[in-house]
Structures are given as structure tokens and as C-alpha cells.
Amino acid sequence: MKWIYLIVCCMALGACGGDDARRSEAADGTIVERDQYSQTTTLVYTCNDYEFIARTAPGEMALWLQDRYVVLPQVVSASGALYEDEDVSFWSKGDEAMLTVADQDYQNCHQSPQRVPWEDARRRGVDFRAIGNEPGWYLEIQSGQQLLFVGEYGAARVVVPDTGVATEGPARIFHGAAGTQELRVEIVDQPCADTMSGVLFPSRVTVTLNNNTTYDGCGQSLDYPW
């Protein structure tokens, strides 16, 4: 089911191309997957009594509503941006936004930017995501495919294949290597509070880069939305 929705999302938003369009070769010969969603933007909206996720692309918007997934084409609007199809429409201008579903208006919709990285990763097929601070870093695991580590506030980026999960006591261990880069990820399912925001996560995470640099943080599994 997860892959069905990934395929649908890619087709609807024009995010999927051929292998040549998605891949490039690094200097060391490593194949690097390009970002398939470089022309899309994920947004999280909270209205008075409703919440939904949106992903915009040139000329259209995908919406994950509480009971369905829809793709709306952009239409001409006298003011602001308007997307609509059948009984669903979305309008925004600056900080104002409104969603209409079957003649029900959800007003006072505001973005929740702190949730965007998590919801964006979820819709890209990421199975587990973790973050840490000082310096800022994040980790994304796509099971059976790759481990992505971005550190030093985005200055360092390492992608290695996922060779599968092992267990050591209460910990799940992920490991991968490519060229001169190596990642080891240890996940323990214990409550973990982010040191900057105080947000509580269900897992403690330790990332070891090239056997000599260790990063500690918190993370959680991401289930793909129906």
C-alpha cells in the first residue's frame, strides 16, 4: 500500500522521471539519487477545528485530508492562489488560507512549519527520522534502500545503502558504507526529549560517522498515510 501511494503522488505531482533524470554519479563513482521532489513544497495547515497536509507543485496541489487524498489543479483567481476540483477547494493569500470540503468551510488556517520536515519525509517514503542539536543534524532511514545523514547544520551530507537491521540487546542497529563514508545508527525505544524544543520522542538515537564522530538525538518511526 505504501508504494501505491508513492507512485500516485509522483504521477499526480509530476515528481517522477526516468532513471537518468533521478541519478548522478559522484566523484568517487557512488550513485547519488537526486531529490525527486525538488519542485514541490510540503505544507502543514491547522484550521479552527481541522488539520491537513498539502504538497504544492507547479499548477497543482495535493491534499491529504482526514478521509481522503485529492489532487487539485490551480485555477484563475481574482486574488491569491486558488486550487479546486469537484467539492474541494483551497485558497490562500499571504498568511490567510481557507479550505472548503463539500460546502464546509474551514477558516483561519495557519501553517505549522515545525512539522513540515516530518510530514515531508513521511510522504517521501522515509520509515524513520531522527534529529539532534549542537551542531544540528538529521537522519532519514528508508528501510532496505538507504540511510541519509545530514550534519553540521546541512553542510555535511552522507548517503549509504541500508544493509538491513540487526539487534544488540534493546537496540536496533542500521549500518551502511559507500566509498570512504560509513554510518552506524543505534535506535533504542526509550522516551527522548529534544534538547532544543523539549518535544518528546519515542526513541533515542546515536549516529556514528566514519567510526570516529558520534551524534546523539531523538527520533520516531513514520507510517505512510493511508
mmCIF file with all atom_site columns, C-alpha atoms in Angstrom:
data_model
loop_
_atom_site.group_PDB
_atom_site.id
_atom_site.type_symbol
_atom_site.label_atom_id
_atom_site.label_alt_id
_atom_site.label_comp_id
_atom_site.label_asym_id
_atom_site.label_entity_id
_atom_site.label_seq_id
_atom_site.pdbx_PDB_ins_code
_atom_site.Cartn_x
_atom_site.Cartn_y
_atom_site.Cartn_z
_atom_site.occupancy
_atom_site.B_iso_or_equiv
_atom_site.pdbx_formal_charge
_atom_site.auth_seq_id
_atom_site.auth_comp_id
_atom_site.auth_asym_id
_atom_site.auth_atom_id
_atom_site.pdbx_PDB_model_num
ATOM 1   C CA . MET A 1 1   ? 0.000   0.000  0.000   1.00 0.00 ? 1   MET A CA 1
ATOM 2   C CA . LYS A 1 2   ? 2.859   2.349  0.847   1.00 0.00 ? 2   LYS A CA 1
ATOM 3   C CA . TRP A 1 3   ? 4.351   2.105  -2.613  1.00 0.00 ? 3   TRP A CA 1
ATOM 4   C CA . ILE A 1 4   ? 0.979   2.536  -4.302  1.00 0.00 ? 4   ILE A CA 1
ATOM 5   C CA . TYR A 1 5   ? 0.585   5.922  -2.675  1.00 0.00 ? 5   TYR A CA 1
ATOM 6   C CA . LEU A 1 6   ? 4.155   6.908  -3.524  1.00 0.00 ? 6   LEU A CA 1
ATOM 7   C CA . ILE A 1 7   ? 3.508   6.113  -7.189  1.00 0.00 ? 7   ILE A CA 1
ATOM 8   C CA . VAL A 1 8   ? 0.205   8.004  -7.163  1.00 0.00 ? 8   VAL A CA 1
ATOM 9   C CA . CYS A 1 9   ? 1.808   11.028 -5.518  1.00 0.00 ? 9   CYS A CA 1
ATOM 10  C CA . CYS A 1 10  ? 4.671   11.078 -8.022  1.00 0.00 ? 10  CYS A CA 1
ATOM 11  C CA . MET A 1 11  ? 2.360   10.810 -11.022 1.00 0.00 ? 11  MET A CA 1
ATOM 12  C CA . ALA A 1 12  ? -0.041  13.449 -9.735  1.00 0.00 ? 12  ALA A CA 1
ATOM 13  C CA . LEU A 1 13  ? 2.647   15.985 -8.944  1.00 0.00 ? 13  LEU A CA 1
ATOM 14  C CA . GLY A 1 14  ? 4.963   15.297 -11.846 1.00 0.00 ? 14  GLY A CA 1
ATOM 15  C CA . ALA A 1 15  ? 7.729   14.335 -9.416  1.00 0.00 ? 15  ALA A CA 1
ATOM 16  C CA . CYS A 1 16  ? 8.910   11.126 -11.054 1.00 0.00 ? 16  CYS A CA 1
ATOM 17  C CA . GLY A 1 17  ? 11.246  10.988 -14.022 1.00 0.00 ? 17  GLY A CA 1
ATOM 18  C CA . GLY A 1 18  ? 13.397  8.352  -15.633 1.00 0.00 ? 18  GLY A CA 1
ATOM 19  C CA . ASP A 1 19  ? 16.463  6.849  -14.017 1.00 0.00 ? 19  ASP A CA 1
ATOM 20  C CA . ASP A 1 20  ? 18.782  9.231  -15.864 1.00 0.00 ? 20  ASP A CA 1
ATOM 21  C CA . ALA A 1 21  ? 16.821  12.206 -14.548 1.00 0.00 ? 21  ALA A CA 1
ATOM 22  C CA . ARG A 1 22  ? 16.946  10.934 -10.980 1.00 0.00 ? 22  ARG A CA 1
ATOM 23  C CA . ARG A 1 23  ? 20.558  9.832  -10.718 1.00 0.00 ? 23  ARG A CA 1
ATOM 24  C CA . SER A 1 24  ? 24.006  11.369 -10.993 1.00 0.00 ? 24  SER A CA 1
ATOM 25  C CA . GLU A 1 25  ? 27.482  9.972  -10.377 1.00 0.00 ? 25  GLU A CA 1
ATOM 26  C CA . ALA A 1 26  ? 29.644  11.409 -7.618  1.00 0.00 ? 26  ALA A CA 1
ATOM 27  C CA . ALA A 1 27  ? 33.397  11.910 -7.991  1.00 0.00 ? 27  ALA A CA 1
ATOM 28  C CA . ASP A 1 28  ? 34.123  8.612  -6.230  1.00 0.00 ? 28  ASP A CA 1
ATOM 29  C CA . GLY A 1 29  ? 31.753  6.692  -8.511  1.00 0.00 ? 29  GLY A CA 1
ATOM 30  C CA . THR A 1 30  ? 28.937  6.473  -5.981  1.00 0.00 ? 30  THR A CA 1
ATOM 31  C CA . ILE A 1 31  ? 25.465  6.711  -7.496  1.00 0.00 ? 31  ILE A CA 1
ATOM 32  C CA . VAL A 1 32  ? 23.559  9.549  -5.831  1.00 0.00 ? 32  VAL A CA 1
ATOM 33  C CA . GLU A 1 33  ? 19.775  9.790  -6.006  1.00 0.00 ? 33  GLU A CA 1
ATOM 34  C CA . ARG A 1 34  ? 18.623  13.294 -6.856  1.00 0.00 ? 34  ARG A CA 1
ATOM 35  C CA . ASP A 1 35  ? 15.726  14.788 -4.951  1.00 0.00 ? 35  ASP A CA 1
ATOM 36  C CA . GLN A 1 36  ? 12.611  13.688 -6.837  1.00 0.00 ? 36  GLN A CA 1
ATOM 37  C CA . TYR A 1 37  ? 10.581  16.379 -5.088  1.00 0.00 ? 37  TYR A CA 1
ATOM 38  C CA . SER A 1 38  ? 12.768  19.411 -5.827  1.00 0.00 ? 38  SER A CA 1
ATOM 39  C CA . GLN A 1 39  ? 9.844   21.252 -7.444  1.00 0.00 ? 39  GLN A CA 1
ATOM 40  C CA . THR A 1 40  ? 7.355   20.515 -4.689  1.00 0.00 ? 40  THR A CA 1
ATOM 41  C CA . THR A 1 41  ? 6.735   22.083 -1.298  1.00 0.00 ? 41  THR A CA 1
ATOM 42  C CA . THR A 1 42  ? 5.111   20.362 1.675   1.00 0.00 ? 42  THR A CA 1
ATOM 43  C CA . LEU A 1 43  ? 2.879   22.437 3.974   1.00 0.00 ? 43  LEU A CA 1
ATOM 44  C CA . VAL A 1 44  ? 1.053   21.581 7.193   1.00 0.00 ? 44  VAL A CA 1
ATOM 45  C CA . TYR A 1 45  ? -2.112  23.559 7.948   1.00 0.00 ? 45  TYR A CA 1
ATOM 46  C CA . THR A 1 46  ? -4.105  23.835 11.154  1.00 0.00 ? 46  THR A CA 1
ATOM 47  C CA . CYS A 1 47  ? -7.534  25.472 10.947  1.00 0.00 ? 47  CYS A CA 1
ATOM 48  C CA . ASN A 1 48  ? -10.043 26.228 13.709  1.00 0.00 ? 48  ASN A CA 1
ATOM 49  C CA . ASP A 1 49  ? -11.132 22.595 14.002  1.00 0.00 ? 49  ASP A CA 1
ATOM 50  C CA . TYR A 1 50  ? -9.354  20.812 11.160  1.00 0.00 ? 50  TYR A CA 1
ATOM 51  C CA . GLU A 1 51  ? -5.842  19.793 10.129  1.00 0.00 ? 51  GLU A CA 1
ATOM 52  C CA . PHE A 1 52  ? -4.469  18.708 6.764   1.00 0.00 ? 52  PHE A CA 1
ATOM 53  C CA . ILE A 1 53  ? -1.251  18.280 4.791   1.00 0.00 ? 53  ILE A CA 1
ATOM 54  C CA . ALA A 1 54  ? -0.594  19.824 1.378   1.00 0.00 ? 54  ALA A CA 1
ATOM 55  C CA . ARG A 1 55  ? 2.092   19.444 -1.243  1.00 0.00 ? 55  ARG A CA 1
ATOM 56  C CA . THR A 1 56  ? 2.289   22.099 -3.932  1.00 0.00 ? 56  THR A CA 1
ATOM 57  C CA . ALA A 1 57  ? 3.805   21.704 -7.382  1.00 0.00 ? 57  ALA A CA 1
ATOM 58  C CA . PRO A 1 58  ? 3.665   23.911 -10.472 1.00 0.00 ? 58  PRO A CA 1
ATOM 59  C CA . GLY A 1 59  ? -0.014  24.243 -11.382 1.00 0.00 ? 59  GLY A CA 1
ATOM 60  C CA . GLU A 1 60  ? -1.455  21.875 -8.794  1.00 0.00 ? 60  GLU A CA 1
ATOM 61  C CA . MET A 1 61  ? -1.746  20.915 -5.125  1.00 0.00 ? 61  MET A CA 1
ATOM 62  C CA . ALA A 1 62  ? -2.076  17.516 -3.455  1.00 0.00 ? 62  ALA A CA 1
ATOM 63  C CA . LEU A 1 63  ? -4.072  17.360 -0.217  1.00 0.00 ? 63  LEU A CA 1
ATOM 64  C CA . TRP A 1 64  ? -4.091  14.670 2.454   1.00 0.00 ? 64  TRP A CA 1
ATOM 65  C CA . LEU A 1 65  ? -7.433  15.254 4.154   1.00 0.00 ? 65  LEU A CA 1
ATOM 66  C CA . GLN A 1 66  ? -8.751  13.340 7.140   1.00 0.00 ? 66  GLN A CA 1
ATOM 67  C CA . ASP A 1 67  ? -10.714 10.937 4.946   1.00 0.00 ? 67  ASP A CA 1
ATOM 68  C CA . ARG A 1 68  ? -9.091  11.030 1.510   1.00 0.00 ? 68  ARG A CA 1
ATOM 69  C CA . TYR A 1 69  ? -6.271  12.100 -0.808  1.00 0.00 ? 69  TYR A CA 1
ATOM 70  C CA . VAL A 1 70  ? -7.002  14.518 -3.658  1.00 0.00 ? 70  VAL A CA 1
ATOM 71  C CA . VAL A 1 71  ? -5.060  16.484 -6.271  1.00 0.00 ? 71  VAL A CA 1
ATOM 72  C CA . LEU A 1 72  ? -6.423  19.917 -7.177  1.00 0.00 ? 72  LEU A CA 1
ATOM 73  C CA . PRO A 1 73  ? -5.488  21.876 -10.321 1.00 0.00 ? 73  PRO A CA 1
ATOM 74  C CA . GLN A 1 74  ? -4.755  25.574 -9.904  1.00 0.00 ? 74  GLN A CA 1
ATOM 75  C CA . VAL A 1 75  ? -7.457  27.805 -11.365 1.00 0.00 ? 75  VAL A CA 1
ATOM 76  C CA . VAL A 1 76  ? -7.737  31.511 -12.112 1.00 0.00 ? 76  VAL A CA 1
ATOM 77  C CA . SER A 1 77  ? -8.348  33.649 -9.031  1.00 0.00 ? 77  SER A CA 1
ATOM 78  C CA . ALA A 1 78  ? -9.048  37.364 -8.724  1.00 0.00 ? 78  ALA A CA 1
ATOM 79  C CA . SER A 1 79  ? -6.804  37.445 -5.669  1.00 0.00 ? 79  SER A CA 1
ATOM 80  C CA . GLY A 1 80  ? -4.432  34.933 -4.118  1.00 0.00 ? 80  GLY A CA 1
ATOM 81  C CA . ALA A 1 81  ? -3.884  31.326 -5.208  1.00 0.00 ? 81  ALA A CA 1
ATOM 82  C CA . LEU A 1 82  ? -6.879  29.039 -5.766  1.00 0.00 ? 82  LEU A CA 1
ATOM 83  C CA . TYR A 1 83  ? -6.923  25.273 -6.320  1.00 0.00 ? 83  TYR A CA 1
ATOM 84  C CA . GLU A 1 84  ? -10.194 23.421 -6.784  1.00 0.00 ? 84  GLU A CA 1
ATOM 85  C CA . ASP A 1 85  ? -11.820 20.317 -8.200  1.00 0.00 ? 85  ASP A CA 1
ATOM 86  C CA . GLU A 1 86  ? -15.331 18.957 -7.644  1.00 0.00 ? 86  GLU A CA 1
ATOM 87  C CA . ASP A 1 87  ? -16.267 19.531 -3.981  1.00 0.00 ? 87  ASP A CA 1
ATOM 88  C CA . VAL A 1 88  ? -12.815 20.519 -2.630  1.00 0.00 ? 88  VAL A CA 1
ATOM 89  C CA . SER A 1 89  ? -11.087 23.885 -2.916  1.00 0.00 ? 89  SER A CA 1
ATOM 90  C CA . PHE A 1 90  ? -8.158  25.614 -1.254  1.00 0.00 ? 90  PHE A CA 1
ATOM 91  C CA . TRP A 1 91  ? -7.444  29.344 -1.320  1.00 0.00 ? 91  TRP A CA 1
ATOM 92  C CA . SER A 1 92  ? -4.522  31.260 0.152   1.00 0.00 ? 92  SER A CA 1
ATOM 93  C CA . LYS A 1 93  ? -3.084  34.754 0.104   1.00 0.00 ? 93  LYS A CA 1
ATOM 94  C CA . GLY A 1 94  ? -0.153  35.673 2.281   1.00 0.00 ? 94  GLY A CA 1
ATOM 95  C CA . ASP A 1 95  ? -0.806  34.298 5.770   1.00 0.00 ? 95  ASP A CA 1
ATOM 96  C CA . GLU A 1 96  ? -4.522  33.762 5.056   1.00 0.00 ? 96  GLU A CA 1
ATOM 97  C CA . ALA A 1 97  ? -5.861  30.393 3.916   1.00 0.00 ? 97  ALA A CA 1
ATOM 98  C CA . MET A 1 98  ? -9.202  28.580 3.723   1.00 0.00 ? 98  MET A CA 1
ATOM 99  C CA . LEU A 1 99  ? -10.189 25.019 2.841   1.00 0.00 ? 99  LEU A CA 1
ATOM 100 C CA . THR A 1 100 ? -13.645 24.032 1.600   1.00 0.00 ? 100 THR A CA 1
ATOM 101 C CA . VAL A 1 101 ? -14.778 20.397 1.583   1.00 0.00 ? 101 VAL A CA 1
ATOM 102 C CA . ALA A 1 102 ? -18.323 19.560 0.474   1.00 0.00 ? 102 ALA A CA 1
ATOM 103 C CA . ASP A 1 103 ? -19.598 23.087 1.243   1.00 0.00 ? 103 ASP A CA 1
ATOM 104 C CA . GLN A 1 104 ? -17.950 23.034 4.688   1.00 0.00 ? 104 GLN A CA 1
ATOM 105 C CA . ASP A 1 105 ? -15.566 25.969 5.133   1.00 0.00 ? 105 ASP A CA 1
ATOM 106 C CA . TYR A 1 106 ? -12.510 25.575 7.371   1.00 0.00 ? 106 TYR A CA 1
ATOM 107 C CA . GLN A 1 107 ? -11.245 29.071 8.071   1.00 0.00 ? 107 GLN A CA 1
ATOM 108 C CA . ASN A 1 108 ? -8.322  30.666 9.926   1.00 0.00 ? 108 ASN A CA 1
ATOM 109 C CA . CYS A 1 109 ? -5.910  28.097 8.501   1.00 0.00 ? 109 CYS A CA 1
ATOM 110 C CA . HIS A 1 110 ? -2.298  28.695 9.510   1.00 0.00 ? 110 HIS A CA 1
ATOM 111 C CA . GLN A 1 111 ? 0.910   26.883 8.646   1.00 0.00 ? 111 GLN A CA 1
ATOM 112 C CA . SER A 1 112 ? 2.772   24.759 11.193  1.00 0.00 ? 112 SER A CA 1
ATOM 113 C CA . PRO A 1 113 ? 6.357   24.929 9.861   1.00 0.00 ? 113 PRO A CA 1
ATOM 114 C CA . GLN A 1 114 ? 7.865   22.908 12.725  1.00 0.00 ? 114 GLN A CA 1
ATOM 115 C CA . ARG A 1 115 ? 6.006   19.818 11.485  1.00 0.00 ? 115 ARG A CA 1
ATOM 116 C CA . VAL A 1 116 ? 6.914   20.193 7.816   1.00 0.00 ? 116 VAL A CA 1
ATOM 117 C CA . PRO A 1 117 ? 10.206  18.194 7.827   1.00 0.00 ? 117 PRO A CA 1
ATOM 118 C CA . TRP A 1 118 ? 8.449   15.210 9.425   1.00 0.00 ? 118 TRP A CA 1
ATOM 119 C CA . GLU A 1 119 ? 5.397   15.243 7.153   1.00 0.00 ? 119 GLU A CA 1
ATOM 120 C CA . ASP A 1 120 ? 7.556   15.823 4.085   1.00 0.00 ? 120 ASP A CA 1
ATOM 121 C CA . ALA A 1 121 ? 9.761   12.850 4.996   1.00 0.00 ? 121 ALA A CA 1
ATOM 122 C CA . ARG A 1 122 ? 6.699   10.686 5.619   1.00 0.00 ? 122 ARG A CA 1
ATOM 123 C CA . ARG A 1 123 ? 5.425   11.380 2.107   1.00 0.00 ? 123 ARG A CA 1
ATOM 124 C CA . ARG A 1 124 ? 8.819   10.692 0.548   1.00 0.00 ? 124 ARG A CA 1
ATOM 125 C CA . GLY A 1 125 ? 8.691   7.161  1.919   1.00 0.00 ? 125 GLY A CA 1
ATOM 126 C CA . VAL A 1 126 ? 11.029  7.672  4.892   1.00 0.00 ? 126 VAL A CA 1
ATOM 127 C CA . ASP A 1 127 ? 10.457  4.985  7.528   1.00 0.00 ? 127 ASP A CA 1
ATOM 128 C CA . PHE A 1 128 ? 12.357  6.551  10.433  1.00 0.00 ? 128 PHE A CA 1
ATOM 129 C CA . ARG A 1 129 ? 13.595  10.090 11.085  1.00 0.00 ? 129 ARG A CA 1
ATOM 130 C CA . ALA A 1 130 ? 15.771  11.494 13.861  1.00 0.00 ? 130 ALA A CA 1
ATOM 131 C CA . ILE A 1 131 ? 17.180  14.906 14.803  1.00 0.00 ? 131 ILE A CA 1
ATOM 132 C CA . GLY A 1 132 ? 19.865  16.305 17.090  1.00 0.00 ? 132 GLY A CA 1
ATOM 133 C CA . ASN A 1 133 ? 21.483  19.576 18.071  1.00 0.00 ? 133 ASN A CA 1
ATOM 134 C CA . GLU A 1 134 ? 24.775  21.364 18.568  1.00 0.00 ? 134 GLU A CA 1
ATOM 135 C CA . PRO A 1 135 ? 25.564  21.026 15.743  1.00 0.00 ? 135 PRO A CA 1
ATOM 136 C CA . GLY A 1 136 ? 22.169  20.473 14.128  1.00 0.00 ? 136 GLY A CA 1
ATOM 137 C CA . TRP A 1 137 ? 21.703  17.215 12.235  1.00 0.00 ? 137 TRP A CA 1
ATOM 138 C CA . TYR A 1 138 ? 19.027  14.861 10.973  1.00 0.00 ? 138 TYR A CA 1
ATOM 139 C CA . LEU A 1 139 ? 18.840  11.253 9.861   1.00 0.00 ? 139 LEU A CA 1
ATOM 140 C CA . GLU A 1 140 ? 16.401  9.542  7.498   1.00 0.00 ? 140 GLU A CA 1
ATOM 141 C CA . ILE A 1 141 ? 16.108  5.776  7.058   1.00 0.00 ? 141 ILE A CA 1
ATOM 142 C CA . GLN A 1 142 ? 14.356  4.213  4.077   1.00 0.00 ? 142 GLN A CA 1
ATOM 143 C CA . SER A 1 143 ? 14.346  0.557  5.034   1.00 0.00 ? 143 SER A CA 1
ATOM 144 C CA . GLY A 1 144 ? 16.077  -1.684 2.535   1.00 0.00 ? 144 GLY A CA 1
ATOM 145 C CA . GLN A 1 145 ? 17.183  1.306  0.470   1.00 0.00 ? 145 GLN A CA 1
ATOM 146 C CA . GLN A 1 146 ? 19.357  3.939  2.103   1.00 0.00 ? 146 GLN A CA 1
ATOM 147 C CA . LEU A 1 147 ? 20.488  5.822  5.193   1.00 0.00 ? 147 LEU A CA 1
ATOM 148 C CA . LEU A 1 148 ? 20.761  9.598  4.817   1.00 0.00 ? 148 LEU A CA 1
ATOM 149 C CA . PHE A 1 149 ? 22.645  11.706 7.364   1.00 0.00 ? 149 PHE A CA 1
ATOM 150 C CA . VAL A 1 150 ? 22.805  15.497 7.093   1.00 0.00 ? 150 VAL A CA 1
ATOM 151 C CA . GLY A 1 151 ? 25.030  17.159 9.691   1.00 0.00 ? 151 GLY A CA 1
ATOM 152 C CA . GLU A 1 152 ? 26.744  20.412 10.604  1.00 0.00 ? 152 GLU A CA 1
ATOM 153 C CA . TYR A 1 153 ? 23.504  22.362 10.009  1.00 0.00 ? 153 TYR A CA 1
ATOM 154 C CA . GLY A 1 154 ? 23.289  20.993 6.477   1.00 0.00 ? 154 GLY A CA 1
ATOM 155 C CA . ALA A 1 155 ? 26.934  21.395 5.461   1.00 0.00 ? 155 ALA A CA 1
ATOM 156 C CA . ALA A 1 156 ? 27.687  17.651 5.572   1.00 0.00 ? 156 ALA A CA 1
ATOM 157 C CA . ARG A 1 157 ? 25.645  15.040 3.678   1.00 0.00 ? 157 ARG A CA 1
ATOM 158 C CA . VAL A 1 158 ? 26.214  11.274 3.660   1.00 0.00 ? 158 VAL A CA 1
ATOM 159 C CA . VAL A 1 159 ? 24.116  8.695  1.791   1.00 0.00 ? 159 VAL A CA 1
ATOM 160 C CA . VAL A 1 160 ? 24.864  4.980  2.141   1.00 0.00 ? 160 VAL A CA 1
ATOM 161 C CA . PRO A 1 161 ? 22.848  1.845  1.271   1.00 0.00 ? 161 PRO A CA 1
ATOM 162 C CA . ASP A 1 162 ? 20.805  0.234  4.024   1.00 0.00 ? 162 ASP A CA 1
ATOM 163 C CA . THR A 1 163 ? 22.080  -3.297 4.514   1.00 0.00 ? 163 THR A CA 1
ATOM 164 C CA . GLY A 1 164 ? 19.307  -4.290 6.898   1.00 0.00 ? 164 GLY A CA 1
ATOM 165 C CA . VAL A 1 165 ? 18.631  -4.105 10.612  1.00 0.00 ? 165 VAL A CA 1
ATOM 166 C CA . ALA A 1 166 ? 20.315  -6.086 13.381  1.00 0.00 ? 166 ALA A CA 1
ATOM 167 C CA . THR A 1 167 ? 19.692  -6.173 17.131  1.00 0.00 ? 167 THR A CA 1
ATOM 168 C CA . GLU A 1 168 ? 22.085  -5.728 20.047  1.00 0.00 ? 168 GLU A CA 1
ATOM 169 C CA . GLY A 1 169 ? 20.186  -6.070 23.302  1.00 0.00 ? 169 GLY A CA 1
ATOM 170 C CA . PRO A 1 170 ? 17.419  -3.454 23.281  1.00 0.00 ? 170 PRO A CA 1
ATOM 171 C CA . ALA A 1 171 ? 18.939  -1.583 20.326  1.00 0.00 ? 171 ALA A CA 1
ATOM 172 C CA . ARG A 1 172 ? 18.202  -1.796 16.621  1.00 0.00 ? 172 ARG A CA 1
ATOM 173 C CA . ILE A 1 173 ? 21.344  -1.319 14.554  1.00 0.00 ? 173 ILE A CA 1
ATOM 174 C CA . PHE A 1 174 ? 21.486  0.007  10.994  1.00 0.00 ? 174 PHE A CA 1
ATOM 175 C CA . HIS A 1 175 ? 24.759  0.108  9.114   1.00 0.00 ? 175 HIS A CA 1
ATOM 176 C CA . GLY A 1 176 ? 25.912  1.158  5.664   1.00 0.00 ? 176 GLY A CA 1
ATOM 177 C CA . ALA A 1 177 ? 29.043  2.204  3.795   1.00 0.00 ? 177 ALA A CA 1
ATOM 178 C CA . ALA A 1 178 ? 29.825  3.755  0.422   1.00 0.00 ? 178 ALA A CA 1
ATOM 179 C CA . GLY A 1 179 ? 33.283  4.799  -0.743  1.00 0.00 ? 179 GLY A CA 1
ATOM 180 C CA . THR A 1 180 ? 35.038  6.474  2.185   1.00 0.00 ? 180 THR A CA 1
ATOM 181 C CA . GLN A 1 181 ? 31.795  7.126  4.097   1.00 0.00 ? 181 GLN A CA 1
ATOM 182 C CA . GLU A 1 182 ? 30.326  4.852  6.779   1.00 0.00 ? 182 GLU A CA 1
ATOM 183 C CA . LEU A 1 183 ? 27.274  5.208  9.019   1.00 0.00 ? 183 LEU A CA 1
ATOM 184 C CA . ARG A 1 184 ? 26.185  3.238  12.056  1.00 0.00 ? 184 ARG A CA 1
ATOM 185 C CA . VAL A 1 185 ? 22.797  4.019  13.633  1.00 0.00 ? 185 VAL A CA 1
ATOM 186 C CA . GLU A 1 186 ? 21.667  2.731  17.014  1.00 0.00 ? 186 GLU A CA 1
ATOM 187 C CA . ILE A 1 187 ? 17.977  3.119  17.942  1.00 0.00 ? 187 ILE A CA 1
ATOM 188 C CA . VAL A 1 188 ? 16.649  2.343  21.409  1.00 0.00 ? 188 VAL A CA 1
ATOM 189 C CA . ASP A 1 189 ? 12.927  2.635  22.088  1.00 0.00 ? 189 ASP A CA 1
ATOM 190 C CA . GLN A 1 190 ? 13.089  4.850  25.173  1.00 0.00 ? 190 GLN A CA 1
ATOM 191 C CA . PRO A 1 191 ? 11.474  8.294  25.699  1.00 0.00 ? 191 PRO A CA 1
ATOM 192 C CA . CYS A 1 192 ? 13.777  11.049 24.477  1.00 0.00 ? 192 CYS A CA 1
ATOM 193 C CA . ALA A 1 193 ? 13.341  14.819 24.839  1.00 0.00 ? 193 ALA A CA 1
ATOM 194 C CA . ASP A 1 194 ? 14.792  17.094 22.172  1.00 0.00 ? 194 ASP A CA 1
ATOM 195 C CA . THR A 1 195 ? 17.406  19.336 23.800  1.00 0.00 ? 195 THR A CA 1
ATOM 196 C CA . MET A 1 196 ? 16.247  22.466 21.956  1.00 0.00 ? 196 MET A CA 1
ATOM 197 C CA . SER A 1 197 ? 12.445  22.227 21.738  1.00 0.00 ? 197 SER A CA 1
ATOM 198 C CA . GLY A 1 198 ? 11.708  19.856 24.610  1.00 0.00 ? 198 GLY A CA 1
ATOM 199 C CA . VAL A 1 199 ? 9.468   17.796 22.302  1.00 0.00 ? 199 VAL A CA 1
ATOM 200 C CA . LEU A 1 200 ? 9.232   14.185 23.477  1.00 0.00 ? 200 LEU A CA 1
ATOM 201 C CA . PHE A 1 201 ? 10.045  11.396 21.018  1.00 0.00 ? 201 PHE A CA 1
ATOM 202 C CA . PRO A 1 202 ? 9.669   7.622  21.483  1.00 0.00 ? 202 PRO A CA 1
ATOM 203 C CA . SER A 1 203 ? 13.253  6.678  20.561  1.00 0.00 ? 203 SER A CA 1
ATOM 204 C CA . ARG A 1 204 ? 16.836  7.555  21.475  1.00 0.00 ? 204 ARG A CA 1
ATOM 205 C CA . VAL A 1 205 ? 19.225  7.614  18.533  1.00 0.00 ? 205 VAL A CA 1
ATOM 206 C CA . THR A 1 206 ? 23.007  7.516  18.259  1.00 0.00 ? 206 THR A CA 1
ATOM 207 C CA . VAL A 1 207 ? 24.670  8.065  14.875  1.00 0.00 ? 207 VAL A CA 1
ATOM 208 C CA . THR A 1 208 ? 28.344  7.226  14.393  1.00 0.00 ? 208 THR A CA 1
ATOM 209 C CA . LEU A 1 209 ? 30.014  8.690  11.300  1.00 0.00 ? 209 LEU A CA 1
ATOM 210 C CA . ASN A 1 210 ? 33.164  7.042  9.941   1.00 0.00 ? 210 ASN A CA 1
ATOM 211 C CA . ASN A 1 211 ? 33.784  5.279  13.279  1.00 0.00 ? 211 ASN A CA 1
ATOM 212 C CA . ASN A 1 212 ? 35.022  8.474  14.943  1.00 0.00 ? 212 ASN A CA 1
ATOM 213 C CA . THR A 1 213 ? 32.253  11.071 15.291  1.00 0.00 ? 213 THR A CA 1
ATOM 214 C CA . THR A 1 214 ? 29.127  10.418 17.374  1.00 0.00 ? 214 THR A CA 1
ATOM 215 C CA . TYR A 1 215 ? 25.829  12.315 17.349  1.00 0.00 ? 215 TYR A CA 1
ATOM 216 C CA . ASP A 1 216 ? 23.061  11.817 19.921  1.00 0.00 ? 216 ASP A CA 1
ATOM 217 C CA . GLY A 1 217 ? 19.435  12.717 19.350  1.00 0.00 ? 217 GLY A CA 1
ATOM 218 C CA . CYS A 1 218 ? 15.801  11.616 19.235  1.00 0.00 ? 218 CYS A CA 1
ATOM 219 C CA . GLY A 1 219 ? 13.579  10.103 16.578  1.00 0.00 ? 219 GLY A CA 1
ATOM 220 C CA . GLN A 1 220 ? 10.431  8.276  15.599  1.00 0.00 ? 220 GLN A CA 1
ATOM 221 C CA . SER A 1 221 ? 9.015   5.892  13.013  1.00 0.00 ? 221 SER A CA 1
ATOM 222 C CA . LEU A 1 222 ? 6.928   7.378  10.213  1.00 0.00 ? 222 LEU A CA 1
ATOM 223 C CA . ASP A 1 223 ? 3.943   5.456  8.911   1.00 0.00 ? 223 ASP A CA 1
ATOM 224 C CA . TYR A 1 224 ? 2.845   6.428  5.413   1.00 0.00 ? 224 TYR A CA 1
ATOM 225 C CA . PRO A 1 225 ? -0.660  7.984  5.451   1.00 0.00 ? 225 PRO A CA 1
ATOM 226 C CA . TRP A 1 226 ? -3.441  5.745  4.158   1.00 0.00 ? 226 TRP A CA 1
#
